[in-house]
mmCIF file of C-alpha atoms in Angstrom:
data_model
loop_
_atom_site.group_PDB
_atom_site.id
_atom_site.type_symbol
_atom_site.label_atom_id
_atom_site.label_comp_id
_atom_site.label_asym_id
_atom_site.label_seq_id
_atom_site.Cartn_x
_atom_site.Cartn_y
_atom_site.Cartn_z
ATOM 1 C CA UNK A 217 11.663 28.193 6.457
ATOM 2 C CA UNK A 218 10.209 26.221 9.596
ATOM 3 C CA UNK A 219 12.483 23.062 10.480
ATOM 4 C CA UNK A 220 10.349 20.209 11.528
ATOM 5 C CA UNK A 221 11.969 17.521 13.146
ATOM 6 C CA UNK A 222 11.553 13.738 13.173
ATOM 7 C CA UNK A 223 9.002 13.806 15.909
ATOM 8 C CA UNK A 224 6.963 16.681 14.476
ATOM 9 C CA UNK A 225 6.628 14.486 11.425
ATOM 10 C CA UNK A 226 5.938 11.223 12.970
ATOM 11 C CA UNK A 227 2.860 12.572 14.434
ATOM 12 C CA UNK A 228 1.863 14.474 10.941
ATOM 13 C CA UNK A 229 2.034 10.945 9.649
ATOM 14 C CA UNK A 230 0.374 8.970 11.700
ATOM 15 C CA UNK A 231 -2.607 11.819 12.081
ATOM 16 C CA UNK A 232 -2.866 11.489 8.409
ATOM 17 C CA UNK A 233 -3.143 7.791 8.579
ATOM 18 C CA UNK A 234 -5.662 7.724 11.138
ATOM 19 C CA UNK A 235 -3.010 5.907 13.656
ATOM 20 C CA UNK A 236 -3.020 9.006 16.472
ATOM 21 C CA UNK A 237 -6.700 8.620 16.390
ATOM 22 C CA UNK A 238 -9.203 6.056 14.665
ATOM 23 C CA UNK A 239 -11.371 7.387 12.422
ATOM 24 C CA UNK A 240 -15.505 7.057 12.159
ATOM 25 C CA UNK A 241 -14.801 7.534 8.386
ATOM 26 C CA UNK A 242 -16.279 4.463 6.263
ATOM 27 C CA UNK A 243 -14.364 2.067 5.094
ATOM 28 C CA UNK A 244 -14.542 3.152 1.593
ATOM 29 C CA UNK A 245 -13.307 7.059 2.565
ATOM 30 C CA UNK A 246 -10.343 5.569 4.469
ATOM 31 C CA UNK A 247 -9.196 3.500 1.766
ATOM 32 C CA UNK A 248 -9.269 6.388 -0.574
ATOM 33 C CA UNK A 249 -7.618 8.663 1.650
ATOM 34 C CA UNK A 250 -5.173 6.202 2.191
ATOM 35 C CA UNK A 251 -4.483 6.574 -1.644
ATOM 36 C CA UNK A 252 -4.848 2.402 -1.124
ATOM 37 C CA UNK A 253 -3.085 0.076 0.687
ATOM 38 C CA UNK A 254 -0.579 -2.826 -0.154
ATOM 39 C CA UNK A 255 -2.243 -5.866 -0.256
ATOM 40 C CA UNK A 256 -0.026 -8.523 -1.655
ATOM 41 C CA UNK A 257 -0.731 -10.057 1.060
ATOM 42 C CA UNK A 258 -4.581 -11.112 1.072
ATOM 43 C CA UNK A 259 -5.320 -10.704 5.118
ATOM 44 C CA UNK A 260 -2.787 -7.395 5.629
ATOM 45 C CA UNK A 261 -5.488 -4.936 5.298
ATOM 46 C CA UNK A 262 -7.801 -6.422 7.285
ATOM 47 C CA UNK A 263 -5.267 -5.053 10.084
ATOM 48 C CA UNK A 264 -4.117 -2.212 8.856
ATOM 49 C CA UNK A 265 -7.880 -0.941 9.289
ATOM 50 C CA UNK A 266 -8.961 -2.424 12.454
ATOM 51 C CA UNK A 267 -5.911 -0.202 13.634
ATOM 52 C CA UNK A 268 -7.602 2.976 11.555
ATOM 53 C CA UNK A 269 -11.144 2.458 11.818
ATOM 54 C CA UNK A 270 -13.305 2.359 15.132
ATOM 55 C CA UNK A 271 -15.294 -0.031 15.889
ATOM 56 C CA UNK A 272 -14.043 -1.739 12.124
ATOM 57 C CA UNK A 273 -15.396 -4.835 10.808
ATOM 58 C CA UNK A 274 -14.174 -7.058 8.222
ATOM 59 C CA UNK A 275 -17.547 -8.254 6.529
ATOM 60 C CA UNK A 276 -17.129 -4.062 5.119
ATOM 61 C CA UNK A 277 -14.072 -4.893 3.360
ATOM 62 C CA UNK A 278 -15.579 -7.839 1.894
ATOM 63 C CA UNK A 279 -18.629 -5.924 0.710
ATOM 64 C CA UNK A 280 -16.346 -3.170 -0.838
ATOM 65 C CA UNK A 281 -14.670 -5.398 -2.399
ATOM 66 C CA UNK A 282 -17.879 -7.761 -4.118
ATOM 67 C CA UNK A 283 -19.844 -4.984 -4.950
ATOM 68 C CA UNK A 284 -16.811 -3.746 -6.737
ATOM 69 C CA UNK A 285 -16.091 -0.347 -4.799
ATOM 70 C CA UNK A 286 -12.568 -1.588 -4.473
ATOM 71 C CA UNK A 287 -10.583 -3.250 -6.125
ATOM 72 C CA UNK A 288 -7.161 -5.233 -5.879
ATOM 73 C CA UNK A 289 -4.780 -4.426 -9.093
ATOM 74 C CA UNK A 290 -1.108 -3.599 -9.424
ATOM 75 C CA UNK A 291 -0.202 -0.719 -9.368
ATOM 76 C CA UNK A 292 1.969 1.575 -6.942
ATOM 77 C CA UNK A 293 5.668 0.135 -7.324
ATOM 78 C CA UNK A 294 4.287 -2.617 -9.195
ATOM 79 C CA UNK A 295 2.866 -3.950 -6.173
ATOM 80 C CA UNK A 296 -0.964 -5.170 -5.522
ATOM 81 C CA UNK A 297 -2.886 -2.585 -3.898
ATOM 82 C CA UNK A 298 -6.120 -2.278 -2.508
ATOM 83 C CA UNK A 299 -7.893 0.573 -4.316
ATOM 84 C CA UNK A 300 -11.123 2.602 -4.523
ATOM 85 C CA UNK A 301 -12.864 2.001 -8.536
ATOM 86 C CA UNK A 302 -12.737 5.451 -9.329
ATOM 87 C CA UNK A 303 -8.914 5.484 -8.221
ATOM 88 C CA UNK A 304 -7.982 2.681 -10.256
ATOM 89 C CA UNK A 305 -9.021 3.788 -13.281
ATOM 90 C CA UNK A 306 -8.177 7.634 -12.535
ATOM 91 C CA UNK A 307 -4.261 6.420 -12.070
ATOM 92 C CA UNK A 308 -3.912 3.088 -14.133
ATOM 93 C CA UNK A 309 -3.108 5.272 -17.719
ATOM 94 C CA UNK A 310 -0.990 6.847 -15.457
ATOM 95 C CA UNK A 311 1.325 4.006 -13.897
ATOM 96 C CA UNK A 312 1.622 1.900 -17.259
ATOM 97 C CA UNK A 313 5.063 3.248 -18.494
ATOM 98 C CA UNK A 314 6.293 2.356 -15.421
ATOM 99 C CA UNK A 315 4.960 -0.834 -15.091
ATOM 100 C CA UNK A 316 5.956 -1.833 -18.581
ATOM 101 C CA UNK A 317 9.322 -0.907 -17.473
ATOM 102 C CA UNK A 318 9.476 -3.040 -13.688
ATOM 103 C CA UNK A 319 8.718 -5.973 -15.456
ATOM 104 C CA UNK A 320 10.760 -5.521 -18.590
ATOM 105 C CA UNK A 321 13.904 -4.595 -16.582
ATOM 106 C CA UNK A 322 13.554 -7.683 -14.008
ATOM 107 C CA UNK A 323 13.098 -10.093 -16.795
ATOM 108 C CA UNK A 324 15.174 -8.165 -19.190
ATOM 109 C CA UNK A 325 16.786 -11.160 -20.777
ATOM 110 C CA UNK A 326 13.862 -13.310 -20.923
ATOM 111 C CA UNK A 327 11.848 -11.064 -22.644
ATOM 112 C CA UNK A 328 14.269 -9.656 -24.839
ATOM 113 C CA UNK A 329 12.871 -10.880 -28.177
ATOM 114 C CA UNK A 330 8.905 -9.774 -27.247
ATOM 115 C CA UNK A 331 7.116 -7.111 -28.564
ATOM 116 C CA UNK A 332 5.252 -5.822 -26.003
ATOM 117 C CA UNK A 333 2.508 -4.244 -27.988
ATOM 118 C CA UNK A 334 2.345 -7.330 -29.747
ATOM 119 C CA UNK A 335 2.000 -9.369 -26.911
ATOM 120 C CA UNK A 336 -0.611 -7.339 -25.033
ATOM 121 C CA UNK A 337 -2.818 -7.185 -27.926
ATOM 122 C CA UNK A 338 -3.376 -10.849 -28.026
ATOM 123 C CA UNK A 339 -3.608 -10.974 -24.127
ATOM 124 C CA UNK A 340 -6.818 -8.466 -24.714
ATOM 125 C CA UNK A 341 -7.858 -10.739 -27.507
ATOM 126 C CA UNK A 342 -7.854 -13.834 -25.431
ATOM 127 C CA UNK A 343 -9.409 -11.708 -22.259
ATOM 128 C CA UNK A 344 -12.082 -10.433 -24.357
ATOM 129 C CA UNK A 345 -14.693 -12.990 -23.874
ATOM 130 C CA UNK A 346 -15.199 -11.765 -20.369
ATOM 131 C CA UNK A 347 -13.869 -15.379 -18.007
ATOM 132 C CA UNK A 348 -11.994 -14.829 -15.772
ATOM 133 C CA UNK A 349 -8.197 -16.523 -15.818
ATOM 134 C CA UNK A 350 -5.555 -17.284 -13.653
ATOM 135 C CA UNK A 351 -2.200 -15.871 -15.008
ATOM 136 C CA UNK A 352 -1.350 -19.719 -15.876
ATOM 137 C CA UNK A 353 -4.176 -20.494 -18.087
ATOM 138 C CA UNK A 354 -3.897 -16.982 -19.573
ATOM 139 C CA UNK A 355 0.006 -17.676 -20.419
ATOM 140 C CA UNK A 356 -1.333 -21.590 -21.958
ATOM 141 C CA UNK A 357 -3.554 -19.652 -24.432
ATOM 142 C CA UNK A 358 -0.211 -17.881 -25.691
ATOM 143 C CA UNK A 359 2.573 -20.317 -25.228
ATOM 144 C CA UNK A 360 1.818 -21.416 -28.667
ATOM 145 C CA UNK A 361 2.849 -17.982 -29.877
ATOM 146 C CA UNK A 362 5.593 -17.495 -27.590
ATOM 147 C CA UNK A 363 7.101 -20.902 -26.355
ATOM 148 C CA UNK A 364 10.482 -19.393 -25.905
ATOM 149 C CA UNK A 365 10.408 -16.931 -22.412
ATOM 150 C CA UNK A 366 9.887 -18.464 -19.353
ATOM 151 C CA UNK A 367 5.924 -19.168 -18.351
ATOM 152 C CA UNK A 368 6.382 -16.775 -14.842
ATOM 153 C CA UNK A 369 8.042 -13.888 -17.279
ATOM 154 C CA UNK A 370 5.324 -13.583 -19.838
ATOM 155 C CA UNK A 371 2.656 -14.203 -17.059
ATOM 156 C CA UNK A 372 3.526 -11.094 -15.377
ATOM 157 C CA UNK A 373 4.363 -9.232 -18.099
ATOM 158 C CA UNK A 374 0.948 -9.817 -18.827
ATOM 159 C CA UNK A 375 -0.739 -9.343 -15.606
ATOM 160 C CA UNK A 376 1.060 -6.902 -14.088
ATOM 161 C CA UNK A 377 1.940 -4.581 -16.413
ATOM 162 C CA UNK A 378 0.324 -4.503 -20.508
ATOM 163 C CA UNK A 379 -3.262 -5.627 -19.602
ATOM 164 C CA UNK A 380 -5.029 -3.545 -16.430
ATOM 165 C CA UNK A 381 -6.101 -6.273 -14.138
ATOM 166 C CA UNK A 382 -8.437 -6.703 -11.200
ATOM 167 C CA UNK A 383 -7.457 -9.686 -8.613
ATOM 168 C CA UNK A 384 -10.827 -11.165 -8.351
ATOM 169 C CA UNK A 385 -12.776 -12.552 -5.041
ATOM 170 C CA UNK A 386 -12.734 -14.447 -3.298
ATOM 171 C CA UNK A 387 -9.257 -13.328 -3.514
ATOM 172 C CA UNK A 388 -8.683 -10.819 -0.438
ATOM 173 C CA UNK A 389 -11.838 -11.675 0.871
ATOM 174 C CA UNK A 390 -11.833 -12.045 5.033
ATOM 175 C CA UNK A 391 -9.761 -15.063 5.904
ATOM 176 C CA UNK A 392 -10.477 -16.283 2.113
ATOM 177 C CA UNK A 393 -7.330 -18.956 0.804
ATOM 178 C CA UNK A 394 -8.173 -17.960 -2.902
ATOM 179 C CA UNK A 395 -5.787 -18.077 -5.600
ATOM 180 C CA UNK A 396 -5.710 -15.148 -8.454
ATOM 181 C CA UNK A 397 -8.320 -15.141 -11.236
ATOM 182 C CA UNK A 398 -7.857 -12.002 -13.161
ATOM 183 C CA UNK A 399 -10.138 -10.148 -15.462
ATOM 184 C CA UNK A 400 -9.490 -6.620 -17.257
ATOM 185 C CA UNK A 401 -10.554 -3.786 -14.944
ATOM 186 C CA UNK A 402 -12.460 -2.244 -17.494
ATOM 187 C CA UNK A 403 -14.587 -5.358 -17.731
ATOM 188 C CA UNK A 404 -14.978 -5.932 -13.790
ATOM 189 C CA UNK A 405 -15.713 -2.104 -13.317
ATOM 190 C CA UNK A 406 -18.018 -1.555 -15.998
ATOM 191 C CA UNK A 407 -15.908 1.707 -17.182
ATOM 192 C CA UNK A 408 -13.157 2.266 -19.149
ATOM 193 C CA UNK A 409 -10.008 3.431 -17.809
ATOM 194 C CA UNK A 410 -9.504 7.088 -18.193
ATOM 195 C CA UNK A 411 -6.952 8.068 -20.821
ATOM 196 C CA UNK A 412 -3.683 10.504 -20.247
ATOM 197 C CA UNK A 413 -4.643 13.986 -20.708
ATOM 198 C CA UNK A 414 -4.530 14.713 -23.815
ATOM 199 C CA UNK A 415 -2.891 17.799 -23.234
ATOM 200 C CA UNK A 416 0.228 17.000 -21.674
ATOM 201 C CA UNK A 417 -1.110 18.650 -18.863
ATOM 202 C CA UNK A 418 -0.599 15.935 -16.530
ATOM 203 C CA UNK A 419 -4.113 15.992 -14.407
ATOM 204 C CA UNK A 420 -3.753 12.692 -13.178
ATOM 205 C CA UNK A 421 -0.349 13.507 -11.767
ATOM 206 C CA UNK A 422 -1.016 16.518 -9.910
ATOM 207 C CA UNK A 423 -3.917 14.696 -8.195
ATOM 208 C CA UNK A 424 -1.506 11.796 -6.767
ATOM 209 C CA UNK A 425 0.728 14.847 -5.878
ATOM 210 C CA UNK A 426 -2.113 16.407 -3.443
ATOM 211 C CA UNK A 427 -3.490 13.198 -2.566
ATOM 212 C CA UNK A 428 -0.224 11.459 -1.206
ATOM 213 C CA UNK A 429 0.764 14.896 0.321
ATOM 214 C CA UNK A 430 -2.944 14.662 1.712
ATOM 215 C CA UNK A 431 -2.009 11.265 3.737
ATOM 216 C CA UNK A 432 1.663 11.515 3.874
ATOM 217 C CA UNK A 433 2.704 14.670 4.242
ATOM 218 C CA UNK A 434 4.770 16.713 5.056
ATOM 219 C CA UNK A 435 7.474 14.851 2.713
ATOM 220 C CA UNK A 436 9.850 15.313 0.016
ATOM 221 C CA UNK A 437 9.517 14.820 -3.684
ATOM 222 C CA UNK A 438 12.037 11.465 -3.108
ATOM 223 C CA UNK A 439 9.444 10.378 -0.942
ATOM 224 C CA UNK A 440 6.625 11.079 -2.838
ATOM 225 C CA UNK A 441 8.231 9.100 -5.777
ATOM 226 C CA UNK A 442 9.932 6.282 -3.384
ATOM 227 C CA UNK A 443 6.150 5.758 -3.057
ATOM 228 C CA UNK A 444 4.019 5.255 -6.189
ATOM 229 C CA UNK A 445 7.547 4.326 -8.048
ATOM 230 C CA UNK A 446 6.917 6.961 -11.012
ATOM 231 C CA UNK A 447 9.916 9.222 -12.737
ATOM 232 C CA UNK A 448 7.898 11.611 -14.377
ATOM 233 C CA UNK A 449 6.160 13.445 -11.192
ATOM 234 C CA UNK A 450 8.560 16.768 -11.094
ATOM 235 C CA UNK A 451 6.662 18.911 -13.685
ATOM 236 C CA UNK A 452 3.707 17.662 -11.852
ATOM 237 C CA UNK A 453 4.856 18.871 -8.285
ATOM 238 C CA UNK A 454 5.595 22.217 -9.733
ATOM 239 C CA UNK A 455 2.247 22.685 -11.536
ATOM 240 C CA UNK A 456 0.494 22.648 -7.948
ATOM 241 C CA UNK A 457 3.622 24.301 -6.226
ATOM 242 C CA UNK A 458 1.619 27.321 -6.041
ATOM 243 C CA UNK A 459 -0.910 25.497 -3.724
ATOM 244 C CA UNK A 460 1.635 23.854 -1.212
ATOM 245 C CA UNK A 461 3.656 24.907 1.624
ATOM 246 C CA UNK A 462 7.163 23.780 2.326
ATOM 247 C CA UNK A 463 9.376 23.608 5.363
ATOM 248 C CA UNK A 464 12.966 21.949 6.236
ATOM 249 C CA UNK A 465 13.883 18.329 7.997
ATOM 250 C CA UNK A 466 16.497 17.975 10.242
ATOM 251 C CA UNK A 467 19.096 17.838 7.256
ATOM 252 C CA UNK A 468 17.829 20.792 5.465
ATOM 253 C CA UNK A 469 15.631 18.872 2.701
ATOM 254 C CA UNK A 470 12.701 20.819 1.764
ATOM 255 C CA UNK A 471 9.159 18.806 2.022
ATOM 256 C CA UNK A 472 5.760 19.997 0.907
ATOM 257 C CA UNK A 473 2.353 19.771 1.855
ATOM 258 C CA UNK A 474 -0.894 21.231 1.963
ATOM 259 C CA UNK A 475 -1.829 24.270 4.013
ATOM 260 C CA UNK A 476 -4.912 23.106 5.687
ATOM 261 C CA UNK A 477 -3.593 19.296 6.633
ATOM 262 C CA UNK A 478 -2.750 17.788 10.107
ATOM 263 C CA UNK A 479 0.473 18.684 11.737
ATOM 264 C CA UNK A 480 -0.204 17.775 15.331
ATOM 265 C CA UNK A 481 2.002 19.481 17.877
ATOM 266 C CA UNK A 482 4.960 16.729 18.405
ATOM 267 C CA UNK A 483 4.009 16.224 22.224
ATOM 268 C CA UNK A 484 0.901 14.691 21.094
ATOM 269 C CA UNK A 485 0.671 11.043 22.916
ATOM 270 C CA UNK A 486 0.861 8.666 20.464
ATOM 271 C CA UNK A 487 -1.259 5.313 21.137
ATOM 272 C CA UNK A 488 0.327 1.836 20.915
ATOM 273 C CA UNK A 489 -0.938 0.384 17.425
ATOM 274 C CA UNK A 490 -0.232 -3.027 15.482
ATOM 275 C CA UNK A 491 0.445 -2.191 11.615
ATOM 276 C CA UNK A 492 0.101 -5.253 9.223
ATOM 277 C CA UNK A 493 2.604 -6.227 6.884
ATOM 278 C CA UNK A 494 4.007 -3.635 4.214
ATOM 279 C CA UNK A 495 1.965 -0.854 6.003
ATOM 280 C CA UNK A 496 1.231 2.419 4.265
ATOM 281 C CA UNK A 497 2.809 4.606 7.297
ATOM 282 C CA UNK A 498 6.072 2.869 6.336
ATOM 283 C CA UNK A 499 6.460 1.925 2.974
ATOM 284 C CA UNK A 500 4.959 5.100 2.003
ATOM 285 C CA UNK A 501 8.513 6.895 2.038
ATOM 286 C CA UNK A 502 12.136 7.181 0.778
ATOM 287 C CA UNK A 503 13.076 8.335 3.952
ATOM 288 C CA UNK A 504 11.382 6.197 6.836
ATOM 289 C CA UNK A 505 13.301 7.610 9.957
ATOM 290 C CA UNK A 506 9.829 9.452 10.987
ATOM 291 C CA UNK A 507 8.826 6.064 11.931
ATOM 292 C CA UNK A 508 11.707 3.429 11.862
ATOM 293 C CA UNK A 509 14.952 3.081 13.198
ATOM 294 C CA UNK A 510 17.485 2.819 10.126
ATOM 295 C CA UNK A 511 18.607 -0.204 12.388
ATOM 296 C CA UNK A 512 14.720 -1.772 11.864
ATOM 297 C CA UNK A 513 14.514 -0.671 7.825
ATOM 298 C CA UNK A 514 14.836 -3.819 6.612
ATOM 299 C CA UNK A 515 11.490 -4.888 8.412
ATOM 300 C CA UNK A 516 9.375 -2.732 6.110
ATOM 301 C CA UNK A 517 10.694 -4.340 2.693
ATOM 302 C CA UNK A 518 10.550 -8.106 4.653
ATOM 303 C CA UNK A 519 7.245 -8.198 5.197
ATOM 304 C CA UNK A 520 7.459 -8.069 9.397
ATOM 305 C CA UNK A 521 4.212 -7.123 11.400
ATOM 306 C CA UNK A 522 5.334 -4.500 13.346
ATOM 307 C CA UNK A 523 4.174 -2.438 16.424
ATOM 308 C CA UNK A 524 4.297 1.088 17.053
ATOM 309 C CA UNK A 525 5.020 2.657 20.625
ATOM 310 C CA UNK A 526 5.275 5.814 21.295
ATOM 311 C CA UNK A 527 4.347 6.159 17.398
ATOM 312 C CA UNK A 528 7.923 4.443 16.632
ATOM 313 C CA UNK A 529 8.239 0.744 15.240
ATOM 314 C CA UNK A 530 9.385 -0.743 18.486
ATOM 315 C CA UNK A 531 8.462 -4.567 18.246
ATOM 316 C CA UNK A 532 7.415 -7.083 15.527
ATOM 317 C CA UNK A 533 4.566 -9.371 16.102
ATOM 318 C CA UNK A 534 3.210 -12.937 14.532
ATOM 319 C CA UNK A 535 -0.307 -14.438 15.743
ATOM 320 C CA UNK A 536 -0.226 -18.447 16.162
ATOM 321 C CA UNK A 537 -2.928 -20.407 17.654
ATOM 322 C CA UNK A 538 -5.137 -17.376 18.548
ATOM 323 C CA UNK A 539 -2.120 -15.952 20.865
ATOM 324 C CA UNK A 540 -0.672 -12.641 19.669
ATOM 325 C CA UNK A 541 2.896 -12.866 20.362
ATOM 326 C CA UNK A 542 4.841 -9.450 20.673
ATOM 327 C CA UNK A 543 8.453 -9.515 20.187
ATOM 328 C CA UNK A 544 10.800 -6.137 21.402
ATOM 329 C CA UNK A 545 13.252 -5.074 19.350
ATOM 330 C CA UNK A 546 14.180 -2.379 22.499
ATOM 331 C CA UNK A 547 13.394 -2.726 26.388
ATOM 332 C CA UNK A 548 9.884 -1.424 27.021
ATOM 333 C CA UNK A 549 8.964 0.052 30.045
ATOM 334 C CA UNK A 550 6.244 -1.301 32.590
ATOM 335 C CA UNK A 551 3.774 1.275 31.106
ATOM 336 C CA UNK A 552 4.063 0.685 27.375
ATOM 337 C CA UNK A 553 4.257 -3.225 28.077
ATOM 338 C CA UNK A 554 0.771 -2.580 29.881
ATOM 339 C CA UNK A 555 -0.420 -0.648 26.598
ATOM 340 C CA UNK A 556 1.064 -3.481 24.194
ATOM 341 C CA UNK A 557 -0.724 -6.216 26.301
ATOM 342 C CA UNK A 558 -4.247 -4.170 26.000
ATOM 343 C CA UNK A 559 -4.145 -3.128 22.219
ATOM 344 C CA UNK A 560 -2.615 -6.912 21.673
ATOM 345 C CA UNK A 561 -5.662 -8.504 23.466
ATOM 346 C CA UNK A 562 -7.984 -6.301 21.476
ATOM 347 C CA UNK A 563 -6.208 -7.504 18.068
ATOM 348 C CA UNK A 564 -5.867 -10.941 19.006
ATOM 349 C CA UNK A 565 -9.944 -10.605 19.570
ATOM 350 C CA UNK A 566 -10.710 -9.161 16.584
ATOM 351 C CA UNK A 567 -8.481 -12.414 14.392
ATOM 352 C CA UNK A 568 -10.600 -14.886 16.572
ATOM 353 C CA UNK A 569 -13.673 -13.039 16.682
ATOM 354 C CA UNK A 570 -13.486 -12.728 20.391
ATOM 355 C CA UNK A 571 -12.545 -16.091 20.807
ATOM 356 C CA UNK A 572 -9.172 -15.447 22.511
ATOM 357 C CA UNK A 573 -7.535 -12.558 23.759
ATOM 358 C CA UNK A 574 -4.148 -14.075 24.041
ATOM 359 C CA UNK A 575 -1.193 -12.197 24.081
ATOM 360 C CA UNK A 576 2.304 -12.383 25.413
ATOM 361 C CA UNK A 577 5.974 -10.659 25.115
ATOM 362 C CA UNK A 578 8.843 -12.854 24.276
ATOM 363 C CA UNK A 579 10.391 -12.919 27.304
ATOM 364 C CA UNK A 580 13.740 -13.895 25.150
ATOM 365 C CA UNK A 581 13.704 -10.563 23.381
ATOM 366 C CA UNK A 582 15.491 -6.921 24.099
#
């Protein structure tokens, strides 16, 4: 079995998320390719496809996103992702269990007494007349049922987990400071949510297997779950085995993929790129050493900005005042300072619409 080593797969990654090379693809394909992206953060993905897309700009987010092509809802891990329609209701039937679980595990004592059928039934009963809430006024039209757990608990119990919600706009809108107002996706989308198969046959999981593998292959099945956070995802792997390939890291763990996808030859050059916060190419893996030093881990999970050189997270940055400022976390030579200076004047463009092209290196740093 073919051994691929960290470099081979740092350039399969970022060729599959459009970060060797950006991509003419519109907006809405790269999104769905992407399988989504994290968006707790409003503003992240903004970034995150101005480093994908050429020639990307924001006012197609925003029209993706009001003409209800995309949508923001939990999902993945429980977190808020940006999401094609079609996606979110293809997977949501899928990710419940495991949503239901996240939040009854973190508030496991506060919740203790709930039934969560219960509950969600009357959170679909109060949702029903179509207005749009923000997770405290939904949680005031229950408290008289449930005065006992704490307001944040049954809020995202609610939210996040029993009733399928879609973040409204202006919420993730282009530099929009909009709070949350949720409504059920089935209402916002005009479609119901499609059901489990009823069949056992697990359709909905072999398509996340193919699609993740699709734009994060070649990877393991930890990975693969270490990504969209479900248990139940090894009968689905083997149902599609037949259609996969596999090779061997470095430490003689098998990963899969499919035949036909990108596996650029590992002395591809590798362009400098700035990833937002909680990027896919990171946070899309159990094992991130294809992009991050295990020194640097803890930046994907805090919520750093971080720059790739030489396709590896070597810097963090932060943007104040217009000026992008660049901070090392290793000594860069004259060359890839050049690079960081030029793709760093482009970004800090693109946040000012071309107001400033500002950048500088913390002279302070490694």
């Amino acid at each position: 079995m073919m051994v691929l080593d960290s470099r081979a797969l740092n350039r399969a990654t970022l060729a599959r998320q459009f970060l060797l090379d950006r991509t003419d693809t519109p907006v809405l394909g790269v999104i769905a390719h992407l399988c989504g992206m994290q968006a707790q953060e409003p503003q992240e993905p903004f970034v995150g496809l101005w480093s994908r897309v050429r020639a990307f700009h924001p006012a197609a987010l925003d029209g993706l996103l009001t003409g209800r092509d995309v949508v923001r809802t939990h999902l993945m891990r429980r977190t808020v992702h940006l999401v094609t329609a079609g996606d979110a209701l293809a997977w949501r039937a899928r990710h419940d269990t495991m949503l239901r679980r996240r939040v009854l595990t973190t508030y496991r004592r506060e919740l203790a007494e709930l039934d969560p059928d219960e509950v969600a039934a009357a959170g679909r009963e109060i949702m029903a007349d179509g207005r749009p809430r923000t997770m405290a006024e939904l949680v005031d039209a229950l408290t008289g049922r449930w005065p006992a757990p704490p307001r944040r608990a049954l809020g995202e119990l609610l939210v996040a987990a029993l009733i399928p919600m879609a973040q409204l706009p202006p919420r993730g809108l282009w530099r929009a400071k909009a709070g949350v107002r949720n409504l059920p996706l089935a209402t916002w989308l005009g479609r119901d949510i499609a059901p489990l198969s009823p069949n056992g046959s697990d359709q909905a999981g072999r398509a996340l297997v193919r699609r993740y593998l699709a734009a994060f292959g070649p990877a393991t099945s930890a990975d693969l779950r270490a990504w969209c956070g479900l248990a139940g995802l090894p009968a689905a792997v083997e149902a599609v085995r037949e259609e996969l390939i596999a090779f061997r890291d470095e430490r003689g763990r098998q990963l899969l993929d499919l035949p036909g996808a990108p596996r650029p030859d590992p002395g591809t050059p590798a362009p400098v790129r700035f990833l937002p916060a909680f990027d896919n190419a990171i946070l899309g893996y159990h094992d991130r050493s294809r992009i991050v030093d295990d020194a640097h881990r803890g930046l994907s999970v805090t919520g750093a900005r971080v720059v790739l050189v030489d396709g590896r997270v070597a810097a963090t940055w932060n943007v104040t005042a217009g000026i992008v400022t660049v901070t090392p976390l290793r000594r860069l030579s004259r060359s890839d300072r050049a690079a960081v200076i030029e793709e760093g004047r482009s970004l800090a463009s693109f946040l000012s619409d071309g107001d400033s092209d500002r950048v500088q290196i913390d002279a302070s740093s490694a």
